[in-house]
Short mmCIF file of N, CA and C and ligand atoms in Angstrom, two decimals:
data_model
loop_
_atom_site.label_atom_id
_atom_site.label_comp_id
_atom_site.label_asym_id
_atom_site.label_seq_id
_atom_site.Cartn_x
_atom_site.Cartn_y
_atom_site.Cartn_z
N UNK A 1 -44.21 -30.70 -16.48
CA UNK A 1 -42.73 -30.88 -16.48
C UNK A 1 -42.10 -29.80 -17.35
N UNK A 2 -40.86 -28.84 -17.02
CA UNK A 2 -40.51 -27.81 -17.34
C UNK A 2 -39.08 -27.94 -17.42
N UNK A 3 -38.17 -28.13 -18.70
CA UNK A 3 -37.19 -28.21 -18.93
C UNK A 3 -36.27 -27.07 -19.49
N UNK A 4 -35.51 -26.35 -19.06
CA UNK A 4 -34.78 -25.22 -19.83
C UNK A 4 -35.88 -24.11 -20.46
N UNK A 5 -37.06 -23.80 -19.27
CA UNK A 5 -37.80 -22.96 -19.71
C UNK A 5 -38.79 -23.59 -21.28
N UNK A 6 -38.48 -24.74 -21.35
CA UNK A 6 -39.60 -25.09 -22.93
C UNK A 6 -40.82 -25.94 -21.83
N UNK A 7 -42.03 -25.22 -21.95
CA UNK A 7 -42.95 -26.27 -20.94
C UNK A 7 -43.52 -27.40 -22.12
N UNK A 8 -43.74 -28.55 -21.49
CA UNK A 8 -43.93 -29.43 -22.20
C UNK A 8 -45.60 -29.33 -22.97
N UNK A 9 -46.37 -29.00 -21.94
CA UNK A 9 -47.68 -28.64 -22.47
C UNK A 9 -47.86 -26.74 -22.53
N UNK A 10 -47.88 -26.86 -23.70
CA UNK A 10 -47.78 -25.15 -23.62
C UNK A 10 -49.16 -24.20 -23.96
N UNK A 11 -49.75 -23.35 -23.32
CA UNK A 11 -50.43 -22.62 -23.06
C UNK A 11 -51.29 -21.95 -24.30
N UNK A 12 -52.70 -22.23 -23.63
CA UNK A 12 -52.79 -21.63 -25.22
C UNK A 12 -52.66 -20.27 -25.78
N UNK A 13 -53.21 -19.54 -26.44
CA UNK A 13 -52.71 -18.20 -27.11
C UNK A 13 -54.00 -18.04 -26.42
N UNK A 14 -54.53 -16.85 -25.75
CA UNK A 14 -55.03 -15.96 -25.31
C UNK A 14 -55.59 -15.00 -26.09
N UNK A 15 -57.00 -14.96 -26.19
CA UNK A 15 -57.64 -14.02 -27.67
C UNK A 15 -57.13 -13.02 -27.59
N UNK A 16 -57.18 -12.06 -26.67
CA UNK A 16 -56.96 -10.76 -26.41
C UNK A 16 -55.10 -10.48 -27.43
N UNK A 17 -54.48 -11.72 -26.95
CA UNK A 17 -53.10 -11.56 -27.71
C UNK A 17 -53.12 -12.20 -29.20
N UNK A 18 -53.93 -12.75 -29.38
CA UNK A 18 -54.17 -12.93 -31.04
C UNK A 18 -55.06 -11.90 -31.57
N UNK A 19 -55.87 -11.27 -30.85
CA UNK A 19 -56.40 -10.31 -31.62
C UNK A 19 -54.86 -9.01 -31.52
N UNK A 20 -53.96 -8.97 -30.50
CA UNK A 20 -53.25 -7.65 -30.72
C UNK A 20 -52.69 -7.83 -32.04
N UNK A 21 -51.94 -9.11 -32.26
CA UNK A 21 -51.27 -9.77 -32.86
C UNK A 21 -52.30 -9.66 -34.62
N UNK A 22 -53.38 -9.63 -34.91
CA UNK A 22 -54.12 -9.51 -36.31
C UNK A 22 -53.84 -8.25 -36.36
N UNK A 23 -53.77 -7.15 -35.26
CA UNK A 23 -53.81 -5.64 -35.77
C UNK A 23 -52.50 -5.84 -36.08
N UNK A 24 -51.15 -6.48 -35.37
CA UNK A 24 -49.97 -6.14 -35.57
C UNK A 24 -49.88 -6.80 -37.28
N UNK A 25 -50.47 -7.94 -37.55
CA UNK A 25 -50.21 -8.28 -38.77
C UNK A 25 -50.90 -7.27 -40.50
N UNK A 26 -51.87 -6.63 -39.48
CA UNK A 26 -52.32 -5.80 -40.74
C UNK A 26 -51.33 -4.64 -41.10
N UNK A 27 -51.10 -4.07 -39.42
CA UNK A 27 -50.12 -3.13 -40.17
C UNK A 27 -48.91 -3.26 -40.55
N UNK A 28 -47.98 -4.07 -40.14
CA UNK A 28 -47.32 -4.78 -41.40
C UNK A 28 -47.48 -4.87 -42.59
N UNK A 29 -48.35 -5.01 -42.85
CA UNK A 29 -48.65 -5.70 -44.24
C UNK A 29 -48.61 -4.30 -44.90
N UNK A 30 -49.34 -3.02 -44.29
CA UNK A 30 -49.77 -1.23 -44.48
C UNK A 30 -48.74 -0.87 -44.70
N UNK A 31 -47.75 -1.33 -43.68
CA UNK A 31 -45.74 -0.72 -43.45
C UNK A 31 -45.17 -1.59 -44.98
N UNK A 32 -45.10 -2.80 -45.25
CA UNK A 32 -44.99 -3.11 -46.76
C UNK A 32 -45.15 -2.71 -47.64
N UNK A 33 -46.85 -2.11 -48.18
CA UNK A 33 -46.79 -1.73 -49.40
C UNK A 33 -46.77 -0.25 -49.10
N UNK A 34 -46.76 0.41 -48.15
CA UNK A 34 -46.38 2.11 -47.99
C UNK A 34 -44.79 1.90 -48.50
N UNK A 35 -43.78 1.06 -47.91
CA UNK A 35 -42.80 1.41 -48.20
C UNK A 35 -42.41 0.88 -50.12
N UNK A 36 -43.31 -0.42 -50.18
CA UNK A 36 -43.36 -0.42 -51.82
C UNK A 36 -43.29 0.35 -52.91
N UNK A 37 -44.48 1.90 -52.09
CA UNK A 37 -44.51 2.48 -52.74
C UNK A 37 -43.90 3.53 -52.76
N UNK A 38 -43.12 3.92 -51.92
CA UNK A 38 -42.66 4.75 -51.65
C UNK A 38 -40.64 4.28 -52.40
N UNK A 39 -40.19 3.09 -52.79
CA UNK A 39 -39.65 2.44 -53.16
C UNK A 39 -39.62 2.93 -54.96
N UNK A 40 -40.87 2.77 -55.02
CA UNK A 40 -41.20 2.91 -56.39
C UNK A 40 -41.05 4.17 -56.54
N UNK A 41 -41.70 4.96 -56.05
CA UNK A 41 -41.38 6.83 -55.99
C UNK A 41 -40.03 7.04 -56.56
N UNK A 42 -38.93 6.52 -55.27
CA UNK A 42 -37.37 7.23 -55.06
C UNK A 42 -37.00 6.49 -56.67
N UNK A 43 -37.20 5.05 -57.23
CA UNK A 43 -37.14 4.46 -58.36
C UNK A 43 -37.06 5.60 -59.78
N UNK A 44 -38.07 6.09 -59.68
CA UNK A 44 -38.53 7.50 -60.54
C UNK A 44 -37.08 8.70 -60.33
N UNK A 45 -37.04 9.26 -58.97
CA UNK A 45 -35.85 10.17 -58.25
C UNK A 45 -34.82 9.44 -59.07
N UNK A 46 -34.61 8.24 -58.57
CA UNK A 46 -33.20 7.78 -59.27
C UNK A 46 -32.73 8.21 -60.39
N UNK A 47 -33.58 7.40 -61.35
CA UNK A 47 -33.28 7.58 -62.71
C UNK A 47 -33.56 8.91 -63.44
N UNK A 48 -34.30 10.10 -62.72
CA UNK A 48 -34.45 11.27 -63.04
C UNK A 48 -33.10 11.75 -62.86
N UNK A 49 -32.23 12.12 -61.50
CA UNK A 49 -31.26 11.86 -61.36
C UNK A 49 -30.04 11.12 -62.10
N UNK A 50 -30.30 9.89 -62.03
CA UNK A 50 -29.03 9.49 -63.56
C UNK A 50 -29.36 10.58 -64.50
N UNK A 51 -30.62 10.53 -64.95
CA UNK A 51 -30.70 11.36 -66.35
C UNK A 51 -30.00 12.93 -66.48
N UNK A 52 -30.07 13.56 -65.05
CA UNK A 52 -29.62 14.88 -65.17
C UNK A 52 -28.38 15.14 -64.51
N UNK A 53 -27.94 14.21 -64.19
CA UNK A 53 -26.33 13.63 -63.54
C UNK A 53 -26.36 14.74 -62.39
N UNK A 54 -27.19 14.35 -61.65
CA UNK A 54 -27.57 14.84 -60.48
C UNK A 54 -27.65 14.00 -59.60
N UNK A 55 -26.30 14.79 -58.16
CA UNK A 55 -26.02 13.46 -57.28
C UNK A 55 -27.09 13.05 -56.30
N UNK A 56 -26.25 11.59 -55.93
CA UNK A 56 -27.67 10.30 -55.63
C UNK A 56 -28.02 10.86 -54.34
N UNK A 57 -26.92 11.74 -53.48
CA UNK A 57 -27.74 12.04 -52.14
C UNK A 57 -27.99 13.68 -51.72
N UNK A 58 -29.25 14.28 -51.44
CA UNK A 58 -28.93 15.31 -50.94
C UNK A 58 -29.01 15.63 -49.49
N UNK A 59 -27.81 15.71 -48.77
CA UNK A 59 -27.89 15.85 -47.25
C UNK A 59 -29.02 16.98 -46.96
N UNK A 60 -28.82 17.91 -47.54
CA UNK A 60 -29.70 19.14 -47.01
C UNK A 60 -31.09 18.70 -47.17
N UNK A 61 -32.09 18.42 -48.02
CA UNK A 61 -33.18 17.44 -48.07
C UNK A 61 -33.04 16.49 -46.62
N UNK A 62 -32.41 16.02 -46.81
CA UNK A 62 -32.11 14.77 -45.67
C UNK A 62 -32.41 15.39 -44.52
N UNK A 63 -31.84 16.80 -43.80
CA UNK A 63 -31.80 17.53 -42.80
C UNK A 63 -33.15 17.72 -42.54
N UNK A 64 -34.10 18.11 -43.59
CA UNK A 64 -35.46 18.91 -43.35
C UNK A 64 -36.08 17.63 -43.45
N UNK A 65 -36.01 16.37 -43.84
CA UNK A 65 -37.04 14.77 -43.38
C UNK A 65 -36.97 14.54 -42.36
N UNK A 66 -35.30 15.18 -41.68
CA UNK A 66 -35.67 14.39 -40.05
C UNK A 66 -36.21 15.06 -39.43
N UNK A 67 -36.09 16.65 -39.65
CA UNK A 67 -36.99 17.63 -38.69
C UNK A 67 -38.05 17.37 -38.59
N UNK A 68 -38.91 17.09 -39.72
CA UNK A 68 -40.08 16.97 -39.96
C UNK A 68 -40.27 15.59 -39.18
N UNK A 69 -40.00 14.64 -39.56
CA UNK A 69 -39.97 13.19 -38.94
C UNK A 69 -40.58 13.29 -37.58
N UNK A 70 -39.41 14.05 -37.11
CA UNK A 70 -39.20 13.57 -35.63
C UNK A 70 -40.31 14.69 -34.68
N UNK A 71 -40.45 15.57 -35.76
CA UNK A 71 -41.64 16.32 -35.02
C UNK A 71 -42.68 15.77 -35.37
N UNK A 72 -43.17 15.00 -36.44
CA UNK A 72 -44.40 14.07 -36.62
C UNK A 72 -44.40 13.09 -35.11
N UNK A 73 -43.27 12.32 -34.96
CA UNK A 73 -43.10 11.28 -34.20
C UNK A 73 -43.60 11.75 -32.53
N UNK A 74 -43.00 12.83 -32.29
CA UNK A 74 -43.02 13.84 -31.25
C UNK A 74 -44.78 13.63 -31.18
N UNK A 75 -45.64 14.82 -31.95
CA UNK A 75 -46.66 14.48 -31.60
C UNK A 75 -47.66 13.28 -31.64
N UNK A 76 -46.93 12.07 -31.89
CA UNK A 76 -47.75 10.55 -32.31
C UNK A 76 -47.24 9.97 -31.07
N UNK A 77 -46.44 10.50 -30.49
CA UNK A 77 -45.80 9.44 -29.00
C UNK A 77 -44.66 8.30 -29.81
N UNK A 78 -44.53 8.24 -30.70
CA UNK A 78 -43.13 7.64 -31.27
C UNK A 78 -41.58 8.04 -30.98
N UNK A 79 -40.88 7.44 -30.71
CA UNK A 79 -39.63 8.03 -30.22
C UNK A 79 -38.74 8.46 -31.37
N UNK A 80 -38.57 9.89 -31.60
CA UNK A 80 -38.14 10.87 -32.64
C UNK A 80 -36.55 10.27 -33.03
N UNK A 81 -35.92 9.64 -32.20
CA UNK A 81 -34.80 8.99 -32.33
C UNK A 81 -35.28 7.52 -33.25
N UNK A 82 -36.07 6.86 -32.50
CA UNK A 82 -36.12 5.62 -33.58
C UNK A 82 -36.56 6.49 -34.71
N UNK A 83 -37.53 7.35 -34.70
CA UNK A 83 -38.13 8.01 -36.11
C UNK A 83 -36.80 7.91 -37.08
N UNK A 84 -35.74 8.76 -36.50
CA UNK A 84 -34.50 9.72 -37.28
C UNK A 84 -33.55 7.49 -37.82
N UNK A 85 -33.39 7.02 -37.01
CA UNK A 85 -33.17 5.58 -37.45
C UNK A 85 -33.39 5.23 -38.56
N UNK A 86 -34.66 5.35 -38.12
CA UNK A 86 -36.15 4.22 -39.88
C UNK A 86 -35.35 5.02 -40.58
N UNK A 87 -35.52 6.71 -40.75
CA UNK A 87 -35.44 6.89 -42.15
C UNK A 87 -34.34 7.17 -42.76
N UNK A 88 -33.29 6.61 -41.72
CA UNK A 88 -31.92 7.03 -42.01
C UNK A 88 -31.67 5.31 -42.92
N UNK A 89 -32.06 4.55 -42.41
CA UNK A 89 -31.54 3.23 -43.20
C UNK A 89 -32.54 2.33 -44.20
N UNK A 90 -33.55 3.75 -44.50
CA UNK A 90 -34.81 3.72 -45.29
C UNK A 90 -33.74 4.75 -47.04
N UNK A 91 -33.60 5.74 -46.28
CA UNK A 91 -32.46 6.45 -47.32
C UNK A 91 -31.08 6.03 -47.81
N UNK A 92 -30.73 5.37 -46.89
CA UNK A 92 -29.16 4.39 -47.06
C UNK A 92 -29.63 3.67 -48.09
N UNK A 93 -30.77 2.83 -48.38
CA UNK A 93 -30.89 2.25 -49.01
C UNK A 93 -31.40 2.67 -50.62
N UNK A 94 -32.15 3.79 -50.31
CA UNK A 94 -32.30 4.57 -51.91
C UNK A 94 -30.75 5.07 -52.27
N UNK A 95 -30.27 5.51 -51.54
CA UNK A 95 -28.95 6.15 -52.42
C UNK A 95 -28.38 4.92 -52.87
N UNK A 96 -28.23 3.89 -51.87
CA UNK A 96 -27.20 2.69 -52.34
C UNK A 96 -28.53 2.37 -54.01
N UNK A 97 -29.35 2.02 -54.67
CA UNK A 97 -30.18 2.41 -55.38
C UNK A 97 -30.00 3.50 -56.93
N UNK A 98 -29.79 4.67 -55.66
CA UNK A 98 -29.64 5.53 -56.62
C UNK A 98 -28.34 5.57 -57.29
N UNK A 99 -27.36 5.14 -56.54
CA UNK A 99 -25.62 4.33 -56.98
C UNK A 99 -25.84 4.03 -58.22
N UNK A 100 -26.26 2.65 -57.85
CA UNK A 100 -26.38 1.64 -58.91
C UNK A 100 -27.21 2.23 -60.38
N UNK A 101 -28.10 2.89 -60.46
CA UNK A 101 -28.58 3.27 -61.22
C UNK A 101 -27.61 4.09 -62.26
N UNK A 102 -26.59 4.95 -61.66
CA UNK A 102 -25.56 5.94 -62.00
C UNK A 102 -24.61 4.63 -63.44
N UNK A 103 -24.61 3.32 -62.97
CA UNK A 103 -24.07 2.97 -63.67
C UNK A 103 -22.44 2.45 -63.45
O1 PRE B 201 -35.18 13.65 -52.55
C1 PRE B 201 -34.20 13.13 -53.11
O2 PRE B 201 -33.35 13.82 -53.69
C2 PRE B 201 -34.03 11.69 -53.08
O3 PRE B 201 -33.15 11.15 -53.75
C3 PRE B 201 -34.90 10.88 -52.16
C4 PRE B 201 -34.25 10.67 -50.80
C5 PRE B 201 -35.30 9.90 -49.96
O4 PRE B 201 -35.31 8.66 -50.01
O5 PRE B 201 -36.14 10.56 -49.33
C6 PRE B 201 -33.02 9.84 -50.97
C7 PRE B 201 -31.78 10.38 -51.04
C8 PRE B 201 -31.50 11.80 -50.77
O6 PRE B 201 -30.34 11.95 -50.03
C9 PRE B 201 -32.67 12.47 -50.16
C10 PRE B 201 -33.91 11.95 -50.15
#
């Protein structure tokens, strides 16, 4: 019996999709503490920055991450557009960071 698409007895999980699903959970977990640490890095930038009252964003830097990015992405089969995305609201978030640090 099948109501609004919820089946009443529902299917079980399929190894093949719990095993995709353990790789998807490891790298998650890889994408977490890479960006932890990488968190912690810009942390350092920041306050080097407060210290030398040196501003929180540099576009031109910014210009040569996405080149690079998106030509990494390019040869990995990743789409150089989502690439230029991630690290655009990966950096939104250190400057907003590096703001606050300013005081
Ligand atoms: O390289 C810097 O100057 C940083 O502050 C780090 C970073 C980044 O997260 O990669 C953040 C803000 C800048 O606009 C450029 C790069």
């Amino acid at each position: 019996m099948e109501a609004e698409g919820i089946l009443s007895n529902p299917p079980q999980t399929p190894d093949e999709l719990k095993e995709y699903r353990a790789t998807i959970d490891n790298i998650d977990a890889a994408l977490v503490h890479l960006l932890a640490e990488r968190f912690r890095c810009t942390q350092k930038v920041g306050e080097l920055k407060a210290r030398l009252d040196l501003p929180p964003a540099d576009p031109k830097r910014e210009e040569r991450q996405v080149e690079r990015l998106q030509a990494l992405a390019e040869e990995s089969g990743l789409d150089p557009d989502f690439a230029k995305k991630f690290l655009r609201f990966i950096v939104d978030e250190v400057i907003r960071h590096h703001v606050a640090l300013r005081g």
